[in-house]
Amino acid sequence: YNDSIWSEWPESLSKREEYALKTIRELERDRIEYYVFVQYIFDQQWKDLRKYANSSKIKIIGDIPMYVDYDSADVWSNSYMFQLDHNDTMKPIFVAGFPSDQGSNKGQNWNMPIYDWNNDNVRKDLFDWWIKRLRRKLSTVDFLRIDHFRGLISHYVIPVDIITQEPNTTEAYWVKTPGHEFLTAITESLGSHIPIIVEDLGDLKPEVFELRDHFHLCGVRILQMGFYSDSTNIYAPHNYIPNSVAYTGRAHDNPTILQWWTEEASDKEKHQFIDYIRRPVEGDKELINGLELEKHLDKHICWYFIQILFQSAANGAIIQMQDLLNSLTRMNIPGTGNLYRHKL
């Protein structure tokens, strides 16, 4: 259908009527079987790659988003589990997003449909779908990071105009999510010690940490965010907890460490960092010889961050490649497009 989105297909297909599905499967048998074969080959190659990595004592961390794209097999085949205009267009009536914060002062419109979390008629099916999704993903990686964990406490909904299909960000609001019930279903099916890392960042409420800790889930700490307030800041290294993974920066969403230090860090953040480290990284002869500390850090800031990260109480540490290479190449700016161009 000329790459049109599924809601613009013939109604019998967009609404998955059995006869229409049977007919298209017969008509497109060769094409369907080709893609089944390609996915099978990829699956085998991935298993071989993971086996090789594990044999070299390397574990793979996967990533799974909270939401899925509207024009996806997930939404098409499970449309009743999403908040769509089921009486007419089958287009989203709400889309996901996030209000303005430190990462994006204009807020974010992710333009992805919202799960119908609070509909008693679909909740069990929605939970079962998530269980299958997580089980499949966990079969391909050693650890799995779940994005936007905060969305399991409440999710930010942006109303969509039914006629113009334009999201109305000025009318957006938070809606409670049955996160405790959801994670109970997950742990009952997949076990209580799932190798999951949750991104517990952004506009956090105490309930977010309570939910995380109740299910013994591993959270994240961002060192780059540790120097903008006082010593109670949860991102300051001395406040890290063992059941967490510490990042130099917020991986893809933050500036690289060098970029942050030379272009974005405030004087307050720089002074707090300088007061915090108190001593040079082992082997910094230039500093010992009297080079001005801030200029010294313009060259060596990444290694200070890396050392602090590995000395923290966090059980895991993640350093993005740009920070290892002392690079200014930022991966992503939230709420904008045409990014993810960094290649190694």
Short mmCIF file of C-alpha atoms in Angstrom, two decimals:
data_model
loop_
_atom_site.label_atom_id
_atom_site.label_comp_id
_atom_site.label_asym_id
_atom_site.label_seq_id
_atom_site.Cartn_x
_atom_site.Cartn_y
_atom_site.Cartn_z
CA TYR A 1 0.00 0.00 0.00
CA ASN A 2 2.81 2.38 -0.98
CA ASP A 3 4.27 2.42 2.54
CA SER A 4 1.13 4.04 3.96
CA ILE A 5 0.52 3.70 7.69
CA TRP A 6 -1.68 0.78 8.73
CA SER A 7 -4.71 2.94 9.60
CA GLU A 8 -4.86 4.03 5.93
CA TRP A 9 -5.06 0.47 4.61
CA PRO A 10 -8.43 -0.97 3.56
CA GLU A 11 -10.62 -1.08 6.66
CA SER A 12 -10.86 -4.87 6.63
CA LEU A 13 -7.07 -5.04 7.01
CA SER A 14 -6.56 -2.11 9.35
CA LYS A 15 -9.15 -3.67 11.68
CA ARG A 16 -7.68 -7.15 11.15
CA GLU A 17 -10.78 -8.96 9.94
CA GLU A 18 -10.00 -12.67 9.73
CA TYR A 19 -10.94 -13.13 6.06
CA ALA A 20 -8.83 -10.13 5.00
CA LEU A 21 -5.82 -11.41 6.95
CA LYS A 22 -6.17 -14.89 5.45
CA THR A 23 -6.42 -13.43 1.94
CA ILE A 24 -3.38 -11.15 2.26
CA ARG A 25 -1.31 -13.99 3.74
CA GLU A 26 -2.04 -16.07 0.65
CA LEU A 27 -1.40 -13.22 -1.80
CA GLU A 28 1.84 -12.13 -0.12
CA ARG A 29 3.08 -15.56 0.96
CA ASP A 30 6.51 -15.26 -0.71
CA ARG A 31 7.14 -11.79 0.66
CA ILE A 32 6.06 -12.75 4.17
CA GLU A 33 8.22 -15.88 4.15
CA TYR A 34 11.20 -13.85 2.92
CA TYR A 35 11.02 -11.57 5.96
CA VAL A 36 10.47 -14.52 8.28
CA PHE A 37 13.65 -16.05 6.84
CA VAL A 38 15.64 -12.81 7.17
CA GLN A 39 14.59 -12.45 10.80
CA TYR A 40 15.49 -16.08 11.46
CA ILE A 41 18.97 -15.56 10.01
CA PHE A 42 19.47 -12.40 12.06
CA ASP A 43 18.33 -14.23 15.20
CA GLN A 44 20.88 -17.00 14.59
CA GLN A 45 23.67 -14.51 13.91
CA TRP A 46 22.80 -12.56 17.04
CA LYS A 47 22.88 -15.73 19.16
CA ASP A 48 26.34 -16.51 17.78
CA LEU A 49 27.54 -12.98 18.50
CA ARG A 50 26.23 -13.05 22.04
CA LYS A 51 27.74 -16.49 22.66
CA TYR A 52 31.11 -15.20 21.45
CA ALA A 53 30.84 -12.08 23.61
CA ASN A 54 29.91 -14.12 26.69
CA SER A 55 32.81 -16.51 26.06
CA SER A 56 35.09 -13.45 26.22
CA LYS A 57 33.48 -12.42 29.54
CA ILE A 58 31.56 -9.59 27.87
CA LYS A 59 27.90 -9.14 28.76
CA ILE A 60 25.43 -7.28 26.55
CA ILE A 61 23.04 -4.63 27.86
CA GLY A 62 19.90 -4.18 25.79
CA ASP A 63 17.51 -1.24 25.78
CA ILE A 64 13.73 -1.18 25.57
CA PRO A 65 11.58 1.95 25.24
CA MET A 66 8.49 2.55 27.34
CA TYR A 67 6.38 3.28 24.26
CA VAL A 68 6.12 1.93 20.71
CA ASP A 69 5.61 3.76 17.44
CA TYR A 70 2.06 4.19 16.15
CA ASP A 71 2.92 2.81 12.70
CA SER A 72 4.14 -0.50 14.08
CA ALA A 73 3.11 -4.14 14.11
CA ASP A 74 2.67 -3.80 17.90
CA VAL A 75 -0.06 -1.18 17.64
CA TRP A 76 -1.70 -2.61 14.52
CA SER A 77 -2.01 -6.10 15.99
CA ASN A 78 -3.02 -4.87 19.46
CA SER A 79 -4.84 -1.63 18.68
CA TYR A 80 -7.48 -2.21 21.37
CA MET A 81 -4.75 -1.84 24.05
CA PHE A 82 -3.96 1.74 23.01
CA GLN A 83 -5.93 4.96 23.36
CA LEU A 84 -7.01 5.41 19.74
CA ASP A 85 -10.13 6.72 18.02
CA HIS A 86 -11.68 3.26 17.79
CA ASN A 87 -14.98 4.59 16.44
CA ASP A 88 -13.54 6.22 13.34
CA THR A 89 -9.97 7.02 12.27
CA MET A 90 -8.04 4.60 14.52
CA LYS A 91 -5.55 7.45 15.07
CA PRO A 92 -4.23 8.31 18.56
CA ILE A 93 -6.41 10.49 20.75
CA PHE A 94 -3.46 11.01 23.12
CA VAL A 95 0.30 10.81 22.57
CA ALA A 96 3.14 10.46 25.04
CA GLY A 97 5.59 13.18 25.99
CA PHE A 98 7.29 14.92 28.87
CA PRO A 99 7.07 18.44 30.35
CA SER A 100 10.00 20.85 30.29
CA ASP A 101 12.94 19.82 32.47
CA GLN A 102 16.72 20.06 32.64
CA GLY A 103 17.05 18.05 29.42
CA SER A 104 14.56 20.07 27.35
CA ASN A 105 13.26 23.50 28.38
CA LYS A 106 10.44 23.33 25.80
CA GLY A 107 9.13 19.94 26.85
CA GLN A 108 8.94 16.91 24.59
CA ASN A 109 6.29 15.46 22.30
CA TRP A 110 7.24 11.85 21.60
CA ASN A 111 4.21 11.40 19.34
CA MET A 112 3.67 7.79 20.41
CA PRO A 113 0.28 6.36 21.40
CA ILE A 114 -0.59 5.86 25.05
CA TYR A 115 -1.34 2.43 26.52
CA ASP A 116 -4.86 2.11 27.87
CA TRP A 117 -3.41 1.35 31.31
CA ASN A 118 -6.54 2.12 33.30
CA ASN A 119 -9.06 0.20 31.19
CA ASP A 120 -10.05 -2.87 33.21
CA ASN A 121 -11.12 -4.67 30.02
CA VAL A 122 -7.66 -4.63 28.44
CA ARG A 123 -5.26 -4.45 31.39
CA LYS A 124 -4.62 -8.20 31.64
CA ASP A 125 -3.90 -8.44 27.89
CA LEU A 126 -1.65 -5.38 28.11
CA PHE A 127 0.32 -6.90 30.99
CA ASP A 128 0.60 -10.21 29.10
CA TRP A 129 1.88 -8.36 26.02
CA TRP A 130 4.53 -6.62 28.15
CA ILE A 131 5.55 -9.94 29.72
CA LYS A 132 6.05 -11.49 26.27
CA ARG A 133 7.93 -8.40 25.14
CA LEU A 134 10.31 -8.48 28.12
CA ARG A 135 10.77 -12.25 28.00
CA ARG A 136 11.74 -12.09 24.33
CA LYS A 137 14.13 -9.19 24.85
CA LEU A 138 15.75 -10.82 27.88
CA SER A 139 16.39 -13.94 25.79
CA THR A 140 18.68 -11.87 23.55
CA VAL A 141 20.71 -9.87 26.10
CA ASP A 142 22.25 -10.25 29.55
CA PHE A 143 20.80 -7.09 31.07
CA LEU A 144 17.93 -4.91 29.95
CA ARG A 145 17.52 -1.18 30.52
CA ILE A 146 13.91 0.07 30.59
CA ASP A 147 13.53 3.67 29.54
CA HIS A 148 11.28 6.21 31.34
CA PHE A 149 10.62 4.17 34.49
CA ARG A 150 8.95 7.25 35.94
CA GLY A 151 6.08 6.51 33.52
CA LEU A 152 5.05 3.55 35.69
CA ILE A 153 4.01 5.95 38.45
CA SER A 154 2.15 8.32 36.16
CA HIS A 155 2.34 9.03 32.44
CA TYR A 156 2.24 12.38 30.66
CA VAL A 157 -0.53 12.55 28.07
CA ILE A 158 -0.85 15.11 25.29
CA PRO A 159 -4.36 15.37 23.78
CA VAL A 160 -4.57 15.12 19.97
CA ASP A 161 -7.11 17.10 17.95
CA ILE A 162 -9.29 14.49 16.21
CA ILE A 163 -9.73 16.67 13.10
CA THR A 164 -6.29 18.22 12.59
CA GLN A 165 -4.34 15.39 14.27
CA GLU A 166 -2.21 18.07 15.96
CA PRO A 167 -1.06 17.40 19.55
CA ASN A 168 -2.10 20.12 22.01
CA THR A 169 0.91 20.38 24.33
CA THR A 170 -0.65 23.24 26.32
CA GLU A 171 -3.38 20.88 27.56
CA ALA A 172 -1.06 18.02 28.55
CA TYR A 173 -1.37 16.45 32.00
CA TRP A 174 -0.27 13.51 34.16
CA VAL A 175 -2.37 10.35 34.59
CA LYS A 176 -1.74 7.70 37.25
CA THR A 177 -0.30 4.39 36.00
CA PRO A 178 -0.95 1.03 37.75
CA GLY A 179 2.80 0.50 38.13
CA HIS A 180 2.71 -1.66 41.26
CA GLU A 181 0.13 -4.00 39.75
CA PHE A 182 2.10 -4.08 36.50
CA LEU A 183 5.44 -4.97 38.13
CA THR A 184 3.74 -7.57 40.33
CA ALA A 185 2.50 -9.30 37.16
CA ILE A 186 5.98 -9.02 35.61
CA THR A 187 7.82 -10.50 38.60
CA GLU A 188 5.27 -13.29 39.06
CA SER A 189 5.90 -14.37 35.47
CA LEU A 190 9.62 -13.62 35.02
CA GLY A 191 10.94 -13.95 38.57
CA SER A 192 11.81 -11.53 41.35
CA HIS A 193 15.45 -11.03 40.32
CA ILE A 194 15.16 -9.93 36.71
CA PRO A 195 18.41 -8.47 35.25
CA ILE A 196 16.77 -5.09 34.61
CA ILE A 197 18.13 -1.55 34.90
CA VAL A 198 15.47 1.14 35.16
CA GLU A 199 15.97 4.72 34.03
CA ASP A 200 14.67 6.41 37.17
CA LEU A 201 15.29 9.97 35.95
CA GLY A 202 13.25 13.09 35.27
CA ASP A 203 10.71 14.93 37.47
CA LEU A 204 11.03 12.30 40.15
CA LYS A 205 8.63 11.78 43.02
CA PRO A 206 9.35 9.69 46.15
CA GLU A 207 6.91 7.10 44.77
CA VAL A 208 9.31 6.40 41.89
CA PHE A 209 12.09 5.30 44.25
CA GLU A 210 9.63 3.44 46.48
CA LEU A 211 8.36 1.45 43.49
CA ARG A 212 11.91 0.75 42.30
CA ASP A 213 13.10 -0.41 45.72
CA HIS A 214 9.97 -2.46 46.47
CA PHE A 215 10.78 -4.64 43.46
CA HIS A 216 14.57 -4.52 44.06
CA LEU A 217 15.22 -2.94 40.66
CA CYS A 218 18.55 -1.42 39.73
CA GLY A 219 18.40 2.36 39.15
CA VAL A 220 20.83 4.77 37.51
CA ARG A 221 22.99 7.65 38.73
CA ILE A 222 24.33 10.43 36.50
CA LEU A 223 27.67 11.88 37.62
CA GLN A 224 27.31 14.91 35.35
CA MET A 225 24.23 15.92 37.37
CA GLY A 226 26.03 15.64 40.70
CA PHE A 227 27.40 19.16 41.10
CA TYR A 228 24.52 21.61 40.69
CA SER A 229 23.18 21.58 44.26
CA ASP A 230 24.22 20.68 47.80
CA SER A 231 25.63 17.49 49.29
CA THR A 232 22.18 15.85 49.48
CA ASN A 233 22.02 15.64 45.67
CA ILE A 234 21.35 11.97 44.85
CA TYR A 235 23.66 12.24 41.84
CA ALA A 236 26.67 13.31 43.94
CA PRO A 237 29.00 10.27 44.02
CA HIS A 238 28.95 9.84 47.82
CA ASN A 239 25.17 9.27 47.65
CA TYR A 240 25.25 6.38 45.18
CA ILE A 241 23.72 3.13 46.35
CA PRO A 242 25.09 -0.32 45.48
CA ASN A 243 21.98 -1.41 43.55
CA SER A 244 22.57 1.16 40.81
CA VAL A 245 24.51 1.76 37.62
CA ALA A 246 26.46 5.02 37.41
CA TYR A 247 26.94 6.89 34.13
CA THR A 248 29.44 9.62 33.33
CA GLY A 249 26.61 11.44 31.55
CA ARG A 250 23.08 10.45 30.68
CA ALA A 251 24.39 8.33 27.82
CA HIS A 252 22.62 9.61 24.70
CA ASP A 253 20.59 12.52 26.15
CA ASN A 254 23.32 14.62 27.77
CA PRO A 255 26.31 16.51 26.37
CA THR A 256 29.60 14.64 26.51
CA ILE A 257 31.67 15.34 29.62
CA LEU A 258 34.13 17.54 27.73
CA GLN A 259 31.29 19.47 26.08
CA TRP A 260 29.52 19.90 29.41
CA TRP A 261 32.67 21.16 31.14
CA THR A 262 33.87 23.54 28.42
CA GLU A 263 30.51 24.81 27.12
CA GLU A 264 27.63 24.23 29.54
CA ALA A 265 28.70 23.79 33.16
CA SER A 266 27.97 26.83 35.33
CA ASP A 267 30.64 28.46 37.46
CA LYS A 268 28.88 27.00 40.49
CA GLU A 269 29.08 23.48 39.06
CA LYS A 270 32.75 23.91 38.18
CA HIS A 271 33.62 25.23 41.63
CA GLN A 272 31.66 22.43 43.32
CA PHE A 273 33.45 19.84 41.21
CA ILE A 274 36.86 21.34 41.98
CA ASP A 275 36.05 21.39 45.70
CA TYR A 276 34.82 17.80 45.45
CA ILE A 277 37.88 16.19 43.88
CA ARG A 278 40.38 17.84 46.27
CA ARG A 279 43.30 15.92 44.83
CA PRO A 280 44.64 15.16 41.35
CA VAL A 281 44.13 11.94 39.51
CA GLU A 282 47.15 9.77 40.02
CA GLY A 283 49.90 10.67 37.55
CA ASP A 284 48.74 14.21 36.67
CA LYS A 285 52.24 15.73 36.70
CA GLU A 286 51.09 18.96 35.02
CA LEU A 287 48.89 19.73 38.01
CA ILE A 288 51.66 18.91 40.44
CA ASN A 289 53.92 21.29 38.52
CA GLY A 290 51.50 24.13 39.20
CA LEU A 291 49.28 24.34 36.12
CA GLU A 292 46.05 26.21 36.91
CA LEU A 293 43.46 23.62 37.92
CA GLU A 294 40.59 24.71 35.68
CA LYS A 295 42.79 24.75 32.58
CA HIS A 296 44.12 21.38 33.61
CA LEU A 297 40.58 20.05 33.81
CA ASP A 298 39.81 21.40 30.32
CA LYS A 299 42.19 18.68 29.12
CA HIS A 300 41.67 15.92 31.69
CA ILE A 301 38.08 16.25 32.93
CA CYS A 302 36.98 12.94 31.39
CA TRP A 303 39.54 10.93 33.33
CA TYR A 304 38.52 12.56 36.59
CA PHE A 305 34.91 11.55 35.90
CA ILE A 306 35.89 8.00 34.99
CA GLN A 307 37.97 7.55 38.14
CA ILE A 308 35.23 8.94 40.40
CA LEU A 309 32.70 6.67 38.72
CA PHE A 310 34.74 3.52 39.34
CA GLN A 311 35.39 4.53 42.95
CA SER A 312 31.69 4.99 43.77
CA ALA A 313 29.49 2.50 45.63
CA ALA A 314 27.45 1.74 42.48
CA ASN A 315 27.71 -1.90 41.41
CA GLY A 316 27.96 -0.92 37.75
CA ALA A 317 29.52 1.88 35.71
CA ILE A 318 28.82 2.95 32.13
CA ILE A 319 31.11 5.26 30.18
CA GLN A 320 30.04 6.34 26.72
CA MET A 321 32.66 6.07 24.02
CA GLN A 322 32.78 9.83 23.46
CA ASP A 323 33.97 10.30 27.05
CA LEU A 324 36.68 7.68 26.66
CA LEU A 325 37.85 9.55 23.55
CA ASN A 326 37.59 13.00 25.21
CA SER A 327 35.17 14.00 22.45
CA LEU A 328 32.71 16.89 21.95
CA THR A 329 30.40 14.80 19.74
CA ARG A 330 27.02 14.71 21.46
CA MET A 331 24.69 11.82 20.61
CA ASN A 332 21.24 13.33 21.11
CA ILE A 333 19.36 16.50 22.09
CA PRO A 334 15.93 15.50 23.53
CA GLY A 335 12.92 16.70 21.57
CA THR A 336 14.84 17.33 18.33
CA GLY A 337 15.43 15.22 15.23
CA ASN A 338 18.10 14.32 12.69
CA LEU A 339 20.53 13.08 15.33
CA TYR A 340 22.24 9.80 16.29
CA ARG A 341 24.96 10.36 13.70
CA HIS A 342 27.92 9.43 15.86
CA LYS A 343 29.74 6.42 14.46
CA LEU A 344 32.75 4.54 15.73
#
